[in-house]
Amino acid sequence: MSDQHPEPLDESGDEFDAIVDAETDRDPDLAVIEAGSRTLRTQAGPPQDQAPSRPADPEVDKDLREVEQELAGRWGETKLEPSVSRISALMDVLGEPQRAYPSIHITGTNGKTSTARMIEALLGGFELRTGRYTSPHVQSITERISLDGAPIDPERFIATYRDVKPYVDMVDASQEYRLSFFEVLTGMAYAAFADAPVDVAVVEVGMGGSWDATNVIDGSVAVVTPIDLDHTDRLGGTPAEIAGEKAGIIKQGATVILAQQPVDAAQVMLKRAVEVDATVAREGMEFGVASREVAVGGQMLTLRGLGGEYEEIFLPLHGAHQAHNAAVALAAVEAFFGIGAEHARTLDAETVRSAFASVVSPGRLEVVRRSPTVVLDAAHNPAGARAAAEGITESFGFSRLVGVVGASADKDVKAVLEAFEPIFTEIVVTQNSSHRAMDADELAAIAVEVFGDERVVVEPRLDDALEAAITLAEEEAEYSGAGVLVTGSVITVGEARLLLGRG
């Protein structure tokens, strides 16, 4: 392994540590066949916000840190007890806020957050007030709860926490285990949506489905993005086993929007749909991507919805996987409006175009710097890594690509690296500030197996790793088309975003 020691970034070590402490003191990260079920056949939104930075007001920042610290003292998202009893008890004492609005519930392995953002943009385009709950966050915990396409402001986040805290304490006292970090945030989101009030909630599961804390809603539309292997220690070792857990969000009489799935996962989903008399629309059959072309800054799509075709849809996101997410999002919104069941029509095409053109998804093949181009992608499992590799190859055409990878120790890191091996000229291995981060030397040992000794650089500090990668990308004039891809973890991407001035 080679060692690079370039000049450091502008931030000193102390400043970098302060940024990490301020922004990442959290426990994150926590993702077609017939089977007798009915199928759906047909018989712009407000600009979405980027990841927010710390509050400018020192007092607000202090209060937010106190809330973050209290939440961090609870079970993290990786420590789970498979039950919805605690969140149900919290909803009960809060007066069932999650019943105050209809919901679109999203599960799957990859693409949930991007799909949620697209659904939110479409609903907003049709002048509905939206609440969106997604996880994990890229930079600020406030990203998880959004109203009208933007994260709730820190003051509102703090006020919501203080409003629900007495009820949280009541439930803590009555249960065998205290409410977890994710359960409290879920309660906060549902309460904030009821208080707004929203017209519709777009809710992404934290993990799984049946016993996920979000699963106290009755989503009239259940969305299942592609299922692959992730969190296998908790959800199962095959797509079918994982699908069995995720199918728990499909409620009696709901409409299911099913992305393309492994056949065994699709069988499980369709069986569940039959059991609860749900209506199913399947990508590739009832809806899908009719055509797509790479365009400057994204891609141009023709989407086949439940009610007909929508042409000339510009999506400012890269990769075929985002086109498929767009098709799923469109079908979900059509289903929410009754298209394909009660109505044989399309949504207003201009509104759909405007909404899709407004979509952003921080940390998903996101360009944060030019000369050289630095791209961030939060891929952290093999399927996500394959999608990112395909997307960056198609959309950017780098002559040389240097990878910066910091991963979590509980992931299938070797398979992630193998997905990137064909497109990385060199790889700089590093680690983020999370206690779940894989040690840089341990990651380097795996990287050497995949890439060989000469292509691996070790820089334990992320700021050093970024500078090393940028230096490698710039070092030879013939590589003027070189770029850097930062990936491996949502936390790595969030911290890189800060260091590169996007916080």
Coordinates of C-alpha atoms in Angstrom, one line a residue:
M1 CA 0.0 0.0 0.0
S2 CA 1.2 3.5 -0.8
D3 CA 0.9 6.4 1.6
Q4 CA 0.1 9.9 0.4
H5 CA 0.8 12.9 2.6
P6 CA -0.5 15.9 0.7
E7 CA -1.1 19.4 2.1
P8 CA -4.1 19.4 4.4
L9 CA -7.4 21.0 3.7
D10 CA -8.0 24.5 4.9
E11 CA -9.6 23.3 8.1
S12 CA -7.1 22.5 10.8
G13 CA -7.3 19.2 12.7
D14 CA -9.0 20.9 15.6
E15 CA -11.5 22.6 13.3
F16 CA -12.2 19.3 11.6
D17 CA -12.8 17.6 14.9
A18 CA -15.2 20.4 15.9
I19 CA -17.2 20.0 12.7
V20 CA -17.4 16.3 13.2
D21 CA -18.5 16.7 16.8
A22 CA -21.1 19.3 15.8
E23 CA -22.6 17.5 12.9
T24 CA -22.3 13.8 13.4
D25 CA -23.0 13.2 17.1
R26 CA -25.6 10.7 16.3
D27 CA -26.2 7.0 15.8
P28 CA -27.0 6.8 12.1
D29 CA -27.8 4.4 9.5
L30 CA -29.3 2.9 10.6
A31 CA -33.4 -0.2 2.6
V32 CA -42.8 -9.6 -11.5
I33 CA -45.3 -12.2 -11.6
E34 CA -49.0 -12.9 -11.3
A35 CA -50.2 -14.4 -8.0
G36 CA -53.9 -14.0 -8.1
S37 CA -53.9 -10.4 -6.9
R38 CA -55.8 -7.6 -8.5
T39 CA -53.6 -5.3 -10.5
L40 CA -54.0 -1.6 -11.3
R41 CA -54.8 -1.0 -15.0
T42 CA -56.2 2.1 -16.4
Q43 CA -60.1 1.0 -17.3
A44 CA -44.1 21.4 -10.3
G45 CA -43.6 21.2 -7.0
P46 CA -41.8 23.5 -4.7
P47 CA -38.0 23.3 -4.9
Q48 CA -36.7 20.9 -2.4
D49 CA -34.1 22.0 0.1
Q50 CA -30.5 20.9 0.3
A51 CA -29.1 19.4 3.6
P52 CA -29.2 22.1 6.2
S53 CA -26.3 23.3 8.2
R54 CA -26.1 24.2 11.9
P55 CA -28.4 27.0 13.2
A56 CA -26.9 30.5 13.0
D57 CA -28.3 31.6 16.3
P58 CA -26.0 30.3 19.1
E59 CA -28.9 29.9 21.5
V60 CA -30.9 27.8 19.0
D61 CA -27.8 25.8 18.2
K62 CA -27.2 25.1 21.9
D63 CA -30.8 24.0 22.4
L64 CA -30.6 21.7 19.3
R65 CA -27.4 20.1 20.7
E66 CA -29.2 19.4 23.9
V67 CA -32.0 17.7 22.1
E68 CA -29.5 15.7 20.0
Q69 CA -27.6 14.7 23.1
E70 CA -30.8 13.5 24.8
L71 CA -31.8 11.5 21.7
A72 CA -28.3 10.0 21.4
G73 CA -28.6 8.7 24.9
R74 CA -31.3 6.3 23.8
W75 CA -31.0 3.0 21.9
G76 CA -29.6 3.8 18.5
E77 CA -31.0 2.7 15.2
T78 CA -28.9 -0.4 15.0
K79 CA -30.2 -1.7 18.4
L80 CA -33.7 -3.0 17.8
E81 CA -36.3 -5.0 19.7
P82 CA -38.9 -6.3 17.2
S83 CA -42.1 -4.7 18.5
V84 CA -44.3 -1.8 17.8
S85 CA -45.7 -1.8 21.4
R86 CA -43.7 1.2 22.6
I87 CA -44.5 3.4 19.6
S88 CA -48.1 2.3 19.7
A89 CA -48.2 3.4 23.4
L90 CA -46.7 6.7 22.5
M91 CA -49.3 7.3 19.7
D92 CA -52.0 6.4 22.2
V93 CA -51.0 9.0 24.7
L94 CA -50.4 11.6 22.0
G95 CA -54.0 11.1 20.7
E96 CA -53.1 9.1 17.6
P97 CA -51.7 12.0 15.5
Q98 CA -50.8 9.6 12.7
R99 CA -54.5 9.1 12.0
A100 CA -55.0 12.8 11.2
Y101 CA -53.8 12.5 7.5
P102 CA -53.5 9.9 4.8
S103 CA -50.1 8.4 4.3
I104 CA -47.9 6.9 1.6
H105 CA -45.6 4.3 3.2
I106 CA -42.2 3.3 1.6
T107 CA -40.1 0.3 2.2
G108 CA -37.4 -1.5 0.2
T109 CA -33.6 -1.8 0.3
N110 CA -32.4 1.0 -1.9
G111 CA -33.9 4.1 -3.3
K112 CA -36.4 4.9 -0.5
T113 CA -35.3 8.4 0.3
S114 CA -34.9 9.5 -3.4
T115 CA -38.3 8.0 -4.1
A116 CA -39.8 9.8 -1.1
R117 CA -38.4 13.1 -2.3
M118 CA -39.9 12.6 -5.8
I119 CA -43.3 11.7 -4.3
E120 CA -43.2 14.8 -2.1
A121 CA -42.3 17.0 -5.1
L122 CA -45.2 15.6 -7.1
L123 CA -47.7 16.0 -4.3
G124 CA -46.5 19.5 -3.7
G125 CA -46.8 20.3 -7.3
F126 CA -50.5 19.5 -7.0
E127 CA -50.8 22.0 -4.1
L128 CA -51.0 19.4 -1.3
R129 CA -49.2 20.2 1.9
T130 CA -46.7 17.4 2.5
G131 CA -44.9 15.9 5.5
R132 CA -41.9 13.7 4.7
Y133 CA -40.1 11.4 7.2
T134 CA -36.9 9.8 6.0
S135 CA -33.7 8.4 7.4
P136 CA -30.8 8.5 8.0
H137 CA -29.8 12.1 7.6
V138 CA -26.9 13.4 5.6
Q139 CA -25.8 16.4 7.8
S140 CA -28.5 17.5 10.2
I141 CA -31.0 15.6 12.2
T142 CA -33.7 18.1 11.2
E143 CA -33.6 16.7 7.6
R144 CA -35.6 13.7 8.8
I145 CA -38.8 15.6 9.3
S146 CA -39.8 17.8 6.3
L147 CA -42.8 20.1 5.7
D148 CA -43.6 21.3 2.2
G149 CA -40.3 20.0 0.8
A150 CA -37.9 21.5 3.3
P151 CA -36.5 20.3 6.6
I152 CA -38.4 21.7 9.6
D153 CA -36.5 24.6 11.1
P154 CA -34.4 23.9 14.2
E155 CA -36.8 25.9 16.4
R156 CA -39.7 23.8 15.4
F157 CA -37.7 20.6 15.8
I158 CA -36.8 21.7 19.4
A159 CA -40.4 22.7 20.2
T160 CA -41.7 19.4 18.9
Y161 CA -39.3 17.4 21.0
R162 CA -40.3 19.4 24.1
D163 CA -44.0 19.0 23.3
V164 CA -43.7 15.2 23.1
K165 CA -41.1 14.7 25.8
P166 CA -43.6 14.4 28.8
Y167 CA -45.5 11.7 26.9
V168 CA -42.2 10.0 26.0
D169 CA -41.3 9.9 29.7
M170 CA -44.8 8.4 30.5
V171 CA -44.2 5.6 28.0
D172 CA -40.7 5.0 29.2
A173 CA -41.9 4.5 32.7
S174 CA -44.6 2.0 31.6
Q175 CA -42.5 -0.2 29.2
E176 CA -39.8 -2.8 29.7
Y177 CA -37.5 -0.8 27.5
R178 CA -37.3 2.9 26.9
L179 CA -38.4 4.3 23.6
S180 CA -35.5 4.2 21.1
F181 CA -33.9 7.1 19.2
F182 CA -35.8 6.2 16.1
E183 CA -39.1 5.7 17.9
V184 CA -39.0 9.1 19.5
L185 CA -38.1 10.7 16.2
T186 CA -41.0 8.9 14.6
G187 CA -43.4 10.1 17.3
M188 CA -42.1 13.7 16.7
A189 CA -42.6 13.4 13.0
Y190 CA -46.2 12.2 13.3
A191 CA -47.0 14.9 15.9
A192 CA -45.4 17.6 13.7
F193 CA -47.4 16.5 10.7
A194 CA -50.6 16.6 12.6
D195 CA -49.8 20.0 14.1
A196 CA -48.9 21.6 10.7
P197 CA -51.4 20.1 9.5
V198 CA -50.3 18.2 6.4
D199 CA -52.6 16.9 3.6
V200 CA -50.5 13.8 3.2
A201 CA -47.5 12.2 4.9
V202 CA -44.7 10.4 2.9
V203 CA -43.1 8.0 5.3
E204 CA -39.9 5.9 4.8
V205 CA -39.4 2.9 7.0
G206 CA -36.3 2.9 9.2
M207 CA -35.6 -0.8 8.7
G208 CA -37.8 -3.7 7.5
G209 CA -41.5 -3.1 7.8
S210 CA -43.7 -5.2 10.1
W211 CA -42.1 -4.1 13.4
D212 CA -40.6 -0.9 12.1
A213 CA -41.6 2.1 14.3
T214 CA -43.2 3.8 11.4
N215 CA -45.7 1.0 10.9
V216 CA -48.4 2.4 13.1
I217 CA -49.8 4.3 10.1
D218 CA -52.3 2.8 7.6
G219 CA -50.7 3.8 4.3
S220 CA -53.4 3.9 1.6
V221 CA -50.5 3.5 -0.8
A222 CA -47.6 1.1 0.1
V223 CA -44.4 1.5 -2.0
V224 CA -41.8 -1.2 -2.3
T225 CA -38.5 -0.1 -3.8
P226 CA -36.0 -2.8 -5.0
I227 CA -35.2 -5.4 -2.4
D228 CA -31.7 -6.7 -2.0
L229 CA -29.5 -8.0 0.7
D230 CA -28.8 -5.6 3.6
H231 CA -29.2 -5.8 7.4
T232 CA -29.3 -9.6 6.8
D233 CA -28.6 -10.2 10.5
R234 CA -32.0 -8.6 11.3
L235 CA -34.1 -9.1 8.2
G236 CA -33.1 -12.4 6.8
G237 CA -30.5 -13.8 4.4
T238 CA -32.5 -14.0 1.2
P239 CA -34.6 -11.5 -0.8
A240 CA -37.7 -13.6 0.1
E241 CA -37.0 -13.5 3.8
I242 CA -36.4 -9.8 3.7
A243 CA -39.5 -9.3 1.6
G244 CA -41.5 -11.1 4.2
E245 CA -40.5 -8.5 6.8
K246 CA -41.0 -5.5 4.4
A247 CA -44.4 -6.8 3.3
G248 CA -45.7 -5.9 6.7
I249 CA -46.4 -2.3 5.6
I250 CA -49.1 -3.6 3.1
K251 CA -52.4 -2.9 4.9
Q252 CA -55.9 -4.1 4.3
G253 CA -57.3 -2.7 1.0
A254 CA -54.2 -0.7 0.2
T255 CA -52.6 -0.1 -3.2
V256 CA -49.1 -1.5 -3.6
I257 CA -46.7 0.1 -6.0
L258 CA -44.1 -2.6 -6.6
A259 CA -40.7 -1.8 -8.1
Q260 CA -38.9 -4.5 -10.1
Q261 CA -38.0 -7.3 -7.7
P262 CA -36.2 -10.6 -7.5
V263 CA -38.8 -13.2 -8.4
D264 CA -38.8 -14.8 -4.9
A265 CA -39.3 -11.3 -3.3
A266 CA -42.2 -10.5 -5.7
Q267 CA -43.9 -13.8 -4.8
V268 CA -43.9 -12.9 -1.1
M269 CA -45.2 -9.4 -1.8
L270 CA -48.0 -10.6 -4.0
K271 CA -49.0 -13.3 -1.6
R272 CA -49.3 -10.6 1.1
A273 CA -51.4 -8.5 -1.2
V274 CA -53.8 -11.4 -1.8
E275 CA -54.1 -12.0 2.0
V276 CA -55.1 -8.4 2.7
D277 CA -57.1 -7.7 -0.6
A278 CA -54.6 -5.1 -1.7
T279 CA -54.4 -3.9 -5.3
V280 CA -51.0 -4.2 -7.0
A281 CA -49.3 -2.2 -9.7
R282 CA -46.0 -3.7 -10.9
E283 CA -43.1 -1.9 -12.6
G284 CA -42.6 -3.3 -16.1
M285 CA -46.3 -4.3 -16.3
E286 CA -48.7 -1.6 -15.1
F287 CA -46.1 1.2 -15.2
G288 CA -42.4 1.8 -15.9
V289 CA -39.7 3.7 -17.8
A290 CA -40.6 3.8 -21.5
S291 CA -37.4 5.6 -22.5
R292 CA -34.5 7.5 -21.1
E293 CA -31.6 9.5 -22.4
V294 CA -28.6 11.0 -20.6
A295 CA -29.0 14.8 -20.5
V296 CA -26.9 17.7 -19.2
G297 CA -27.3 17.6 -15.5
G298 CA -29.5 14.5 -15.4
Q299 CA -31.6 12.6 -17.8
M300 CA -34.7 12.9 -20.0
L301 CA -37.4 10.4 -19.5
T302 CA -40.7 9.1 -20.9
L303 CA -42.6 7.5 -18.1
R304 CA -45.5 5.1 -18.5
G305 CA -47.8 5.7 -15.6
L306 CA -51.0 4.0 -14.5
G307 CA -53.0 6.4 -16.6
G308 CA -50.9 6.8 -19.7
E309 CA -47.5 8.2 -20.9
Y310 CA -45.7 11.3 -19.7
E311 CA -43.1 12.5 -22.2
E312 CA -40.2 14.9 -21.9
I313 CA -39.7 14.5 -18.1
F314 CA -36.3 16.1 -17.1
L315 CA -35.0 14.5 -14.0
P316 CA -31.9 16.3 -12.5
L317 CA -30.5 13.1 -11.0
H318 CA -28.0 10.6 -12.5
G319 CA -28.3 6.9 -13.1
A320 CA -30.8 4.4 -14.4
H321 CA -31.8 3.6 -10.9
Q322 CA -33.2 7.1 -10.4
A323 CA -35.3 6.8 -13.6
H324 CA -36.8 3.7 -12.1
N325 CA -37.4 5.5 -8.8
A326 CA -39.1 8.2 -10.8
A327 CA -41.5 5.7 -12.4
V328 CA -42.3 4.2 -8.9
A329 CA -42.9 7.7 -7.5
L330 CA -45.2 8.7 -10.3
A331 CA -47.2 5.5 -10.0
A332 CA -47.5 6.1 -6.2
V333 CA -48.9 9.6 -6.7
E334 CA -51.3 8.4 -9.4
A335 CA -52.5 5.7 -7.1
F336 CA -53.0 8.2 -4.3
F337 CA -55.2 10.2 -6.6
G338 CA -57.2 7.1 -7.6
I339 CA -55.8 6.9 -11.1
G340 CA -55.9 3.3 -12.4
A341 CA -58.7 2.4 -10.0
E342 CA -61.4 5.1 -10.0
H343 CA -60.1 7.2 -12.9
A344 CA -58.8 6.5 -16.4
R345 CA -56.7 9.6 -17.0
T346 CA -53.3 11.1 -16.5
L347 CA -52.1 13.7 -14.1
D348 CA -51.4 17.2 -15.6
A349 CA -48.2 16.6 -17.6
E350 CA -46.8 20.1 -17.1
T351 CA -47.2 19.9 -13.3
V352 CA -45.5 16.5 -13.4
R353 CA -42.6 17.9 -15.5
S354 CA -42.2 20.9 -13.2
A355 CA -42.2 18.7 -10.1
F356 CA -39.6 16.3 -11.3
A357 CA -37.4 19.1 -12.5
S358 CA -37.3 20.4 -8.9
V359 CA -36.1 17.2 -7.3
V360 CA -32.8 17.1 -5.4
S361 CA -31.4 14.2 -3.5
P362 CA -28.3 15.1 -1.5
G363 CA -25.6 12.5 -1.4
R364 CA -26.9 10.6 -4.4
L365 CA -24.4 11.0 -7.2
E366 CA -24.3 14.6 -6.1
V367 CA -21.6 16.9 -7.7
V368 CA -20.1 19.1 -4.9
R369 CA -17.0 20.4 -6.6
R370 CA -15.5 21.0 -10.1
S371 CA -11.8 20.9 -11.3
P372 CA -11.6 18.1 -10.4
T373 CA -15.1 17.0 -10.2
V374 CA -16.0 15.5 -6.8
V375 CA -19.1 13.3 -6.6
L376 CA -20.8 12.0 -3.4
D377 CA -22.9 8.9 -3.3
A378 CA -24.2 7.2 -0.1
A379 CA -24.0 3.7 -1.5
H380 CA -23.4 1.3 1.5
N381 CA -24.5 -2.1 0.2
P382 CA -23.6 -4.1 -2.9
A383 CA -26.8 -3.2 -4.9
G384 CA -26.4 0.5 -4.1
A385 CA -22.7 0.3 -5.1
R386 CA -23.5 -1.4 -8.4
A387 CA -26.2 1.3 -9.2
A388 CA -23.7 4.1 -8.3
A389 CA -21.0 2.6 -10.5
E390 CA -23.3 2.2 -13.4
G391 CA -24.7 5.7 -13.0
I392 CA -21.3 7.5 -12.7
T393 CA -20.0 5.6 -15.7
E394 CA -22.9 6.5 -17.8
S395 CA -23.3 10.2 -16.8
F396 CA -19.7 11.4 -16.3
G397 CA -17.3 9.5 -18.5
F398 CA -14.2 10.2 -16.3
S399 CA -10.9 9.3 -17.8
R400 CA -9.7 8.5 -14.3
L401 CA -11.7 8.0 -11.2
V402 CA -10.3 8.0 -7.7
G403 CA -12.5 6.5 -5.0
V404 CA -12.7 7.7 -1.3
V405 CA -14.3 5.0 0.7
G406 CA -15.3 4.9 4.4
A407 CA -17.6 2.2 5.4
S408 CA -19.5 0.8 8.4
A409 CA -18.1 -2.4 10.0
D410 CA -21.4 -4.2 9.8
K411 CA -21.7 -4.0 6.0
D412 CA -20.7 -6.4 3.2
V413 CA -17.7 -4.2 2.5
K414 CA -15.9 -6.6 0.2
A415 CA -18.9 -6.8 -2.2
V416 CA -19.2 -3.0 -2.2
L417 CA -15.5 -2.7 -3.1
E418 CA -15.9 -5.3 -5.8
A419 CA -18.7 -3.3 -7.4
F420 CA -16.5 -0.3 -7.6
E421 CA -13.3 -2.0 -8.6
P422 CA -13.8 -1.8 -12.4
I423 CA -14.3 2.0 -12.3
F424 CA -11.7 3.1 -9.7
T425 CA -8.2 3.7 -10.9
E426 CA -7.1 4.1 -7.3
I427 CA -8.9 3.9 -4.0
V428 CA -8.2 6.0 -0.8
V429 CA -9.6 4.2 2.2
T430 CA -10.5 6.1 5.3
Q431 CA -13.0 6.1 8.1
N432 CA -15.8 8.5 9.3
S433 CA -16.4 9.6 12.9
S434 CA -19.2 7.1 13.7
H435 CA -18.4 4.4 16.3
R436 CA -19.7 1.9 13.8
A437 CA -17.0 2.9 11.2
M438 CA -14.7 0.2 10.0
D439 CA -11.1 0.9 11.0
A440 CA -9.1 2.3 8.0
D441 CA -6.4 -0.4 8.2
E442 CA -9.0 -3.2 8.3
L443 CA -10.8 -1.7 5.3
A444 CA -7.4 -1.3 3.6
A445 CA -6.7 -5.0 4.0
I446 CA -10.0 -5.9 2.3
A447 CA -9.3 -3.3 -0.4
V448 CA -5.9 -4.8 -1.2
E449 CA -7.6 -8.2 -1.8
V450 CA -9.9 -6.5 -4.3
F451 CA -7.7 -3.8 -5.9
G452 CA -4.1 -5.0 -5.3
D453 CA -1.5 -3.3 -3.2
E454 CA -0.5 -0.6 -5.7
R455 CA -4.0 0.9 -6.1
V456 CA -4.7 1.4 -2.4
V457 CA -3.9 4.5 -0.4
V458 CA -4.6 4.7 3.4
E459 CA -5.6 7.9 5.0
P460 CA -7.5 7.4 8.3
R461 CA -8.6 11.0 8.5
L462 CA -11.3 11.9 6.1
D463 CA -9.9 15.4 5.4
D464 CA -6.5 13.8 4.5
A465 CA -8.3 11.2 2.3
L466 CA -10.2 13.9 0.3
E467 CA -7.0 15.9 -0.2
A468 CA -5.1 12.7 -1.3
A469 CA -7.8 11.8 -3.8
I470 CA -8.0 15.3 -5.2
T471 CA -4.2 15.3 -5.6
L472 CA -4.2 11.9 -7.3
A473 CA -6.9 13.2 -9.7
E474 CA -4.9 16.3 -10.5
E475 CA -1.4 14.9 -10.7
E476 CA -1.1 14.3 -14.5
A477 CA -2.2 16.7 -17.2
E478 CA -3.4 13.9 -19.4
Y479 CA -6.0 13.1 -16.8
S480 CA -7.8 16.4 -17.1
G481 CA -11.0 14.4 -17.1
A482 CA -10.3 12.8 -13.8
G483 CA -12.8 12.8 -10.9
V484 CA -13.3 11.7 -7.3
L485 CA -16.2 9.6 -5.9
V486 CA -16.7 9.7 -2.2
T487 CA -18.8 6.7 -1.0
G488 CA -19.4 3.8 1.3
S489 CA -21.6 5.3 4.0
V490 CA -24.1 8.1 4.5
I491 CA -21.9 9.4 7.4
T492 CA -18.8 9.5 5.2
V493 CA -20.8 11.4 2.6
G494 CA -22.3 13.8 5.1
E495 CA -18.9 14.6 6.6
A496 CA -17.3 15.0 3.2
R497 CA -20.1 17.4 2.2
L498 CA -19.2 19.6 5.2
L499 CA -15.5 19.5 4.5
L500 CA -16.1 20.5 0.8
G501 CA -18.1 23.5 1.8
R502 CA -21.6 22.2 1.2
G503 CA -22.8 22.4 4.8

